CSV table of C-alpha atoms in Angstrom, one decimal:
chain,number,residue,atom,x,y,z
E,1,MET,CA,-50.3,123.9,-44.6
E,2,SER,CA,-48.6,120.4,-45.1
E,3,PHE,CA,-46.8,119.9,-48.3
E,4,PRO,CA,-49.0,117.7,-50.7
E,5,TYR,CA,-46.4,115.2,-51.8
E,6,ASP,CA,-48.8,112.6,-52.8
E,7,ASP,CA,-50.7,115.1,-55.0
E,8,VAL,CA,-47.4,116.0,-56.7
E,9,THR,CA,-46.4,112.4,-57.2
E,10,ASP,CA,-49.9,111.6,-58.7
E,11,LEU,CA,-49.7,114.5,-61.0
E,12,ILE,CA,-46.2,113.5,-62.2
E,13,ASP,CA,-47.2,110.0,-62.9
E,14,ARG,CA,-50.2,111.1,-64.9
E,15,ALA,CA,-48.0,113.6,-66.8
E,16,ALA,CA,-45.6,110.8,-67.6
E,17,ARG,CA,-48.4,108.7,-68.8
E,18,PHE,CA,-49.8,111.4,-71.1
E,19,ALA,CA,-46.3,112.2,-72.5
E,20,GLU,CA,-45.9,108.5,-73.2
E,21,ASP,CA,-49.1,108.5,-75.3
E,22,GLY,CA,-47.9,111.5,-77.1
E,23,ALA,CA,-50.3,113.9,-75.6
E,24,THR,CA,-47.7,116.6,-75.1
E,25,VAL,CA,-50.2,119.6,-74.3
E,26,PRO,CA,-51.8,117.8,-71.5
E,27,ALA,CA,-48.6,116.6,-70.1
E,28,ARG,CA,-47.2,120.1,-70.0
E,29,MET,CA,-50.5,121.2,-68.2
E,30,ARG,CA,-50.0,118.5,-65.5
E,31,LEU,CA,-46.4,119.4,-65.1
E,32,ALA,CA,-47.3,123.0,-64.7
E,33,GLU,CA,-49.7,122.0,-61.9
E,34,ALA,CA,-47.1,120.0,-60.2
E,35,ARG,CA,-44.6,122.9,-60.4
E,36,GLN,CA,-47.2,125.2,-58.7
E,37,LEU,CA,-47.7,122.8,-56.0
E,38,ILE,CA,-43.9,122.5,-55.4
E,39,ASP,CA,-43.6,126.2,-55.4
E,40,THR,CA,-46.4,126.5,-53.0
E,41,GLY,CA,-44.7,124.1,-50.7
E,42,LEU,CA,-41.4,125.9,-50.9
E,43,ARG,CA,-42.9,129.2,-50.0
E,44,ALA,CA,-44.6,127.8,-47.0
E,45,GLY,CA,-41.4,126.3,-45.9
E,46,GLU,CA,-39.6,129.7,-46.2
E,47,HIS,CA,-42.1,131.1,-43.6
E,48,ARG,CA,-41.6,128.2,-41.1
E,49,PRO,CA,-37.9,127.3,-40.9
E,50,SER,CA,-36.6,124.6,-38.7
E,51,ARG,CA,-35.1,125.9,-35.4
E,52,ARG,CA,-32.3,123.5,-34.1
E,53,THR,CA,-32.6,123.3,-30.3
E,54,TYR,CA,-30.5,121.4,-27.7
E,55,LEU,CA,-31.3,119.8,-24.4
E,56,ASP,CA,-29.6,118.6,-21.4
E,57,CYS,CA,-31.0,117.5,-18.0
E,58,GLU,CA,-29.5,116.6,-14.8
E,59,PHE,CA,-31.6,113.8,-12.8
E,60,LEU,CA,-31.6,111.1,-10.3
E,61,PRO,CA,-31.3,107.9,-12.3
E,62,GLY,CA,-33.4,105.6,-9.8
E,63,LEU,CA,-36.2,108.1,-9.6
E,64,THR,CA,-38.2,108.7,-12.9
E,65,THR,CA,-40.8,110.9,-11.5
E,66,THR,CA,-40.3,114.7,-11.4
E,67,GLY,CA,-38.9,114.2,-7.9
E,68,GLY,CA,-35.7,113.0,-9.6
E,69,PHE,CA,-35.8,115.7,-12.2
E,70,VAL,CA,-32.9,118.1,-11.0
E,71,SER,CA,-32.3,120.6,-13.8
E,72,ALA,CA,-32.7,121.3,-17.4
E,73,GLY,CA,-30.9,123.6,-19.8
E,74,LEU,CA,-32.1,124.5,-23.5
E,75,THR,CA,-30.2,126.5,-26.1
E,76,ASP,CA,-30.8,126.9,-29.9
E,77,ASP,CA,-28.9,127.8,-33.0
E,78,GLU,CA,-29.4,131.5,-32.2
E,79,ARG,CA,-28.0,131.1,-28.7
E,80,ARG,CA,-31.2,131.7,-26.9
E,81,ASP,CA,-30.8,130.1,-23.5
E,82,TRP,CA,-33.2,128.7,-20.8
E,83,TYR,CA,-32.4,127.1,-17.6
E,84,ALA,CA,-34.1,125.9,-14.5
E,85,VAL,CA,-33.6,124.1,-11.2
E,86,ASN,CA,-36.6,122.0,-10.0
E,87,ALA,CA,-37.8,123.4,-6.6
E,88,GLU,CA,-39.7,120.3,-6.2
E,89,MET,CA,-37.0,117.8,-6.5
E,90,ASP,CA,-36.4,115.1,-3.8
E,91,PHE,CA,-33.2,117.1,-2.6
E,92,ALA,CA,-32.4,114.5,0.1
E,93,ALA,CA,-32.3,111.7,-2.4
E,94,VAL,CA,-30.2,113.7,-4.8
E,95,MET,CA,-27.7,114.3,-1.9
E,96,ALA,CA,-27.6,110.6,-1.0
E,97,ASN,CA,-26.4,110.0,-4.6
E,98,GLU,CA,-22.7,110.1,-4.7
E,99,PHE,CA,-22.4,111.1,-8.3
E,100,LEU,CA,-24.9,113.9,-8.1
E,101,ARG,CA,-23.5,115.2,-4.9
E,102,GLU,CA,-20.1,115.5,-6.2
E,103,HIS,CA,-20.7,116.4,-9.8
E,104,VAL,CA,-24.1,118.2,-10.1
E,105,VAL,CA,-25.1,119.6,-6.7
E,106,PRO,CA,-22.0,122.0,-6.8
E,107,PHE,CA,-23.7,124.0,-9.6
E,108,LEU,CA,-27.0,124.2,-8.0
E,109,PRO,CA,-28.0,127.4,-5.9
E,110,LEU,CA,-27.6,126.4,-2.3
E,111,THR,CA,-28.0,128.2,1.1
E,112,PRO,CA,-25.2,128.7,3.4
E,113,SER,CA,-26.4,125.6,5.3
E,114,GLY,CA,-26.3,123.5,2.1
E,115,ALA,CA,-29.9,123.3,1.4
E,116,LEU,CA,-31.4,124.1,-2.0
E,117,ASP,CA,-32.0,127.8,-2.2
E,118,LEU,CA,-35.7,128.1,-3.0
E,119,ASP,CA,-35.4,132.0,-3.4
E,120,HIS,CA,-32.9,131.8,-6.3
E,121,ASP,CA,-34.3,133.0,-9.5
E,122,ASP,CA,-33.0,129.6,-11.2
E,123,VAL,CA,-35.0,127.5,-8.8
E,124,LYS,CA,-38.5,127.3,-10.1
E,125,PRO,CA,-41.6,125.1,-9.4
E,126,LEU,CA,-42.8,122.5,-11.7
E,127,ALA,CA,-45.7,124.6,-13.0
E,128,GLN,CA,-43.5,127.6,-14.0
E,129,ILE,CA,-40.9,125.1,-15.7
E,130,ARG,CA,-43.7,123.5,-17.7
E,131,ASP,CA,-45.0,127.1,-18.8
E,132,GLU,CA,-41.5,128.3,-19.7
E,133,VAL,CA,-40.5,125.2,-21.6
E,134,THR,CA,-43.7,125.4,-23.5
E,135,ALA,CA,-43.1,129.1,-24.4
E,136,TYR,CA,-39.4,128.3,-25.4
E,137,PHE,CA,-40.5,125.8,-28.0
E,138,GLY,CA,-43.7,127.5,-29.1
E,139,THR,CA,-42.1,130.3,-31.3
E,140,GLY,CA,-44.0,129.5,-34.4
E,141,THR,CA,-40.9,127.7,-36.0
E,142,ASN,CA,-40.4,124.0,-36.3
E,143,PRO,CA,-38.1,123.1,-33.4
E,144,VAL,CA,-35.7,120.0,-34.0
E,145,LEU,CA,-34.4,118.8,-30.9
E,146,TYR,CA,-30.7,117.4,-30.4
E,147,ALA,CA,-29.3,115.9,-27.2
E,148,TYR,CA,-26.3,113.7,-26.5
E,149,TYR,CA,-27.1,110.0,-25.4
E,150,GLY,CA,-30.6,111.8,-25.2
E,151,ALA,CA,-33.1,109.2,-24.4
E,152,SER,CA,-33.1,109.9,-20.8
E,153,ASP,CA,-33.1,113.6,-21.4
E,154,LEU,CA,-36.2,113.5,-23.5
E,155,MET,CA,-37.8,111.2,-21.1
E,156,ARG,CA,-37.2,113.7,-18.3
E,157,LEU,CA,-38.6,116.5,-20.4
E,158,HIS,CA,-41.7,114.5,-21.0
E,159,SER,CA,-42.1,113.7,-17.3
E,160,LEU,CA,-43.0,117.3,-16.8
E,161,TRP,CA,-46.4,116.2,-18.2
E,162,ASN,CA,-46.4,112.7,-16.8
E,163,HIS,CA,-45.4,111.3,-20.2
E,164,ASP,CA,-49.1,111.9,-21.3
E,165,TRP,CA,-48.8,113.2,-24.9
E,166,GLN,CA,-52.4,113.9,-24.8
E,167,VAL,CA,-52.0,116.7,-22.3
E,168,MET,CA,-48.4,117.7,-23.3
E,169,PRO,CA,-48.5,120.8,-25.4
E,170,ALA,CA,-48.1,120.7,-29.2
E,171,PRO,CA,-44.8,122.5,-29.4
E,172,ILE,CA,-43.0,120.1,-27.1
E,173,PRO,CA,-40.8,118.0,-29.2
E,174,ARG,CA,-41.9,114.1,-29.3
E,175,TRP,CA,-38.5,113.0,-30.6
E,176,HIS,CA,-34.8,114.0,-31.0
E,177,ASP,CA,-31.8,113.5,-33.0
E,178,ASP,CA,-29.1,111.9,-30.9
E,179,LEU,CA,-25.7,113.6,-31.2
E,180,LYS,CA,-23.9,110.4,-30.3
E,181,ALA,CA,-25.7,108.4,-33.1
E,182,LEU,CA,-24.8,111.1,-35.6
E,183,ALA,CA,-21.2,111.1,-34.5
E,184,VAL,CA,-20.8,107.4,-34.9
E,185,ARG,CA,-22.1,107.7,-38.6
E,186,ALA,CA,-19.6,110.5,-39.1
E,187,GLY,CA,-16.8,108.3,-37.9
E,188,ASN,CA,-16.5,109.6,-34.4
E,189,PRO,CA,-14.7,112.8,-35.2
E,190,GLU,CA,-12.6,114.4,-32.6
E,191,MET,CA,-14.6,117.1,-30.7
E,192,PRO,CA,-13.3,120.2,-28.9
E,193,PRO,CA,-13.1,119.6,-25.2
E,194,GLN,CA,-15.8,121.2,-22.9
E,195,GLU,CA,-13.6,123.4,-20.8
E,196,THR,CA,-16.0,124.1,-18.0
E,197,GLY,CA,-19.5,123.4,-16.6
E,198,VAL,CA,-19.5,119.6,-17.2
E,199,HIS,CA,-22.9,118.4,-15.6
E,200,HIS,CA,-24.3,121.8,-15.4
E,201,ALA,CA,-27.4,121.4,-17.5
E,202,LEU,CA,-27.2,124.6,-19.5
E,203,GLU,CA,-23.5,124.4,-20.2
E,204,ASP,CA,-24.0,120.9,-21.3
E,205,ALA,CA,-26.8,121.9,-23.8
E,206,ARG,CA,-24.4,124.6,-25.1
E,207,TYR,CA,-21.7,122.1,-25.6
E,208,ASN,CA,-24.3,119.9,-27.4
E,209,ARG,CA,-24.4,122.7,-29.9
E,210,VAL,CA,-20.8,123.0,-30.3
E,211,MET,CA,-20.7,119.2,-31.1
E,212,HIS,CA,-23.6,119.6,-33.6
E,213,GLU,CA,-21.7,122.6,-35.3
E,214,VAL,CA,-18.7,120.3,-35.9
E,215,LEU,CA,-20.9,117.6,-37.5
E,216,LEU,CA,-22.6,120.2,-39.6
E,217,SER,CA,-19.2,121.6,-40.7
E,218,MET,CA,-18.5,118.1,-41.9
E,219,GLY,CA,-22.0,117.7,-43.7
E,220,ARG,CA,-22.8,115.0,-41.4
E,221,GLY,CA,-25.3,116.9,-39.0
């Protein structure tokens, strides 16, 4: 159920008017109804807690189709991880990009000849990635997505469904909270360094969680 805030507001307003007129018994009855609605909403919320999830994607900047989608990592506040490398990426274009070749490709599963290892468990076709991402978010909770400078990451996630929200499954987040924005509002506190795995999508997603935990500890998450 959705929490009926408008109904609660209306009941409280009417109760206040009754109280102003000196009709104390009707006012108490209206307030009791409002309390019941609040209690119902709170109980419903207890059964559907929010789940903090963290995303990072590696991608080819100039290719916004799934051909430029290299890899993605997800983790959450219970440290449940998911990771995939796109078997259908344009690997030649990725290799032609100096930054990706130096910083991202070394983390990808490669054959001895330097090609993408399509037999590796982490390398998955797009259909499988879509199914696994949907399953990851579709746990019956309310996932709240966090990413660092995350606009491009969210766009790449949505590219799995060609950016069509009509066909994108309901559990997939449509928005995210940006950790950089949260950090700026908190005064840009110093963060612990990411020791390893920079530009490995799953390691970066895990580090997003670390940054968020720092902000939460400050009451600014």
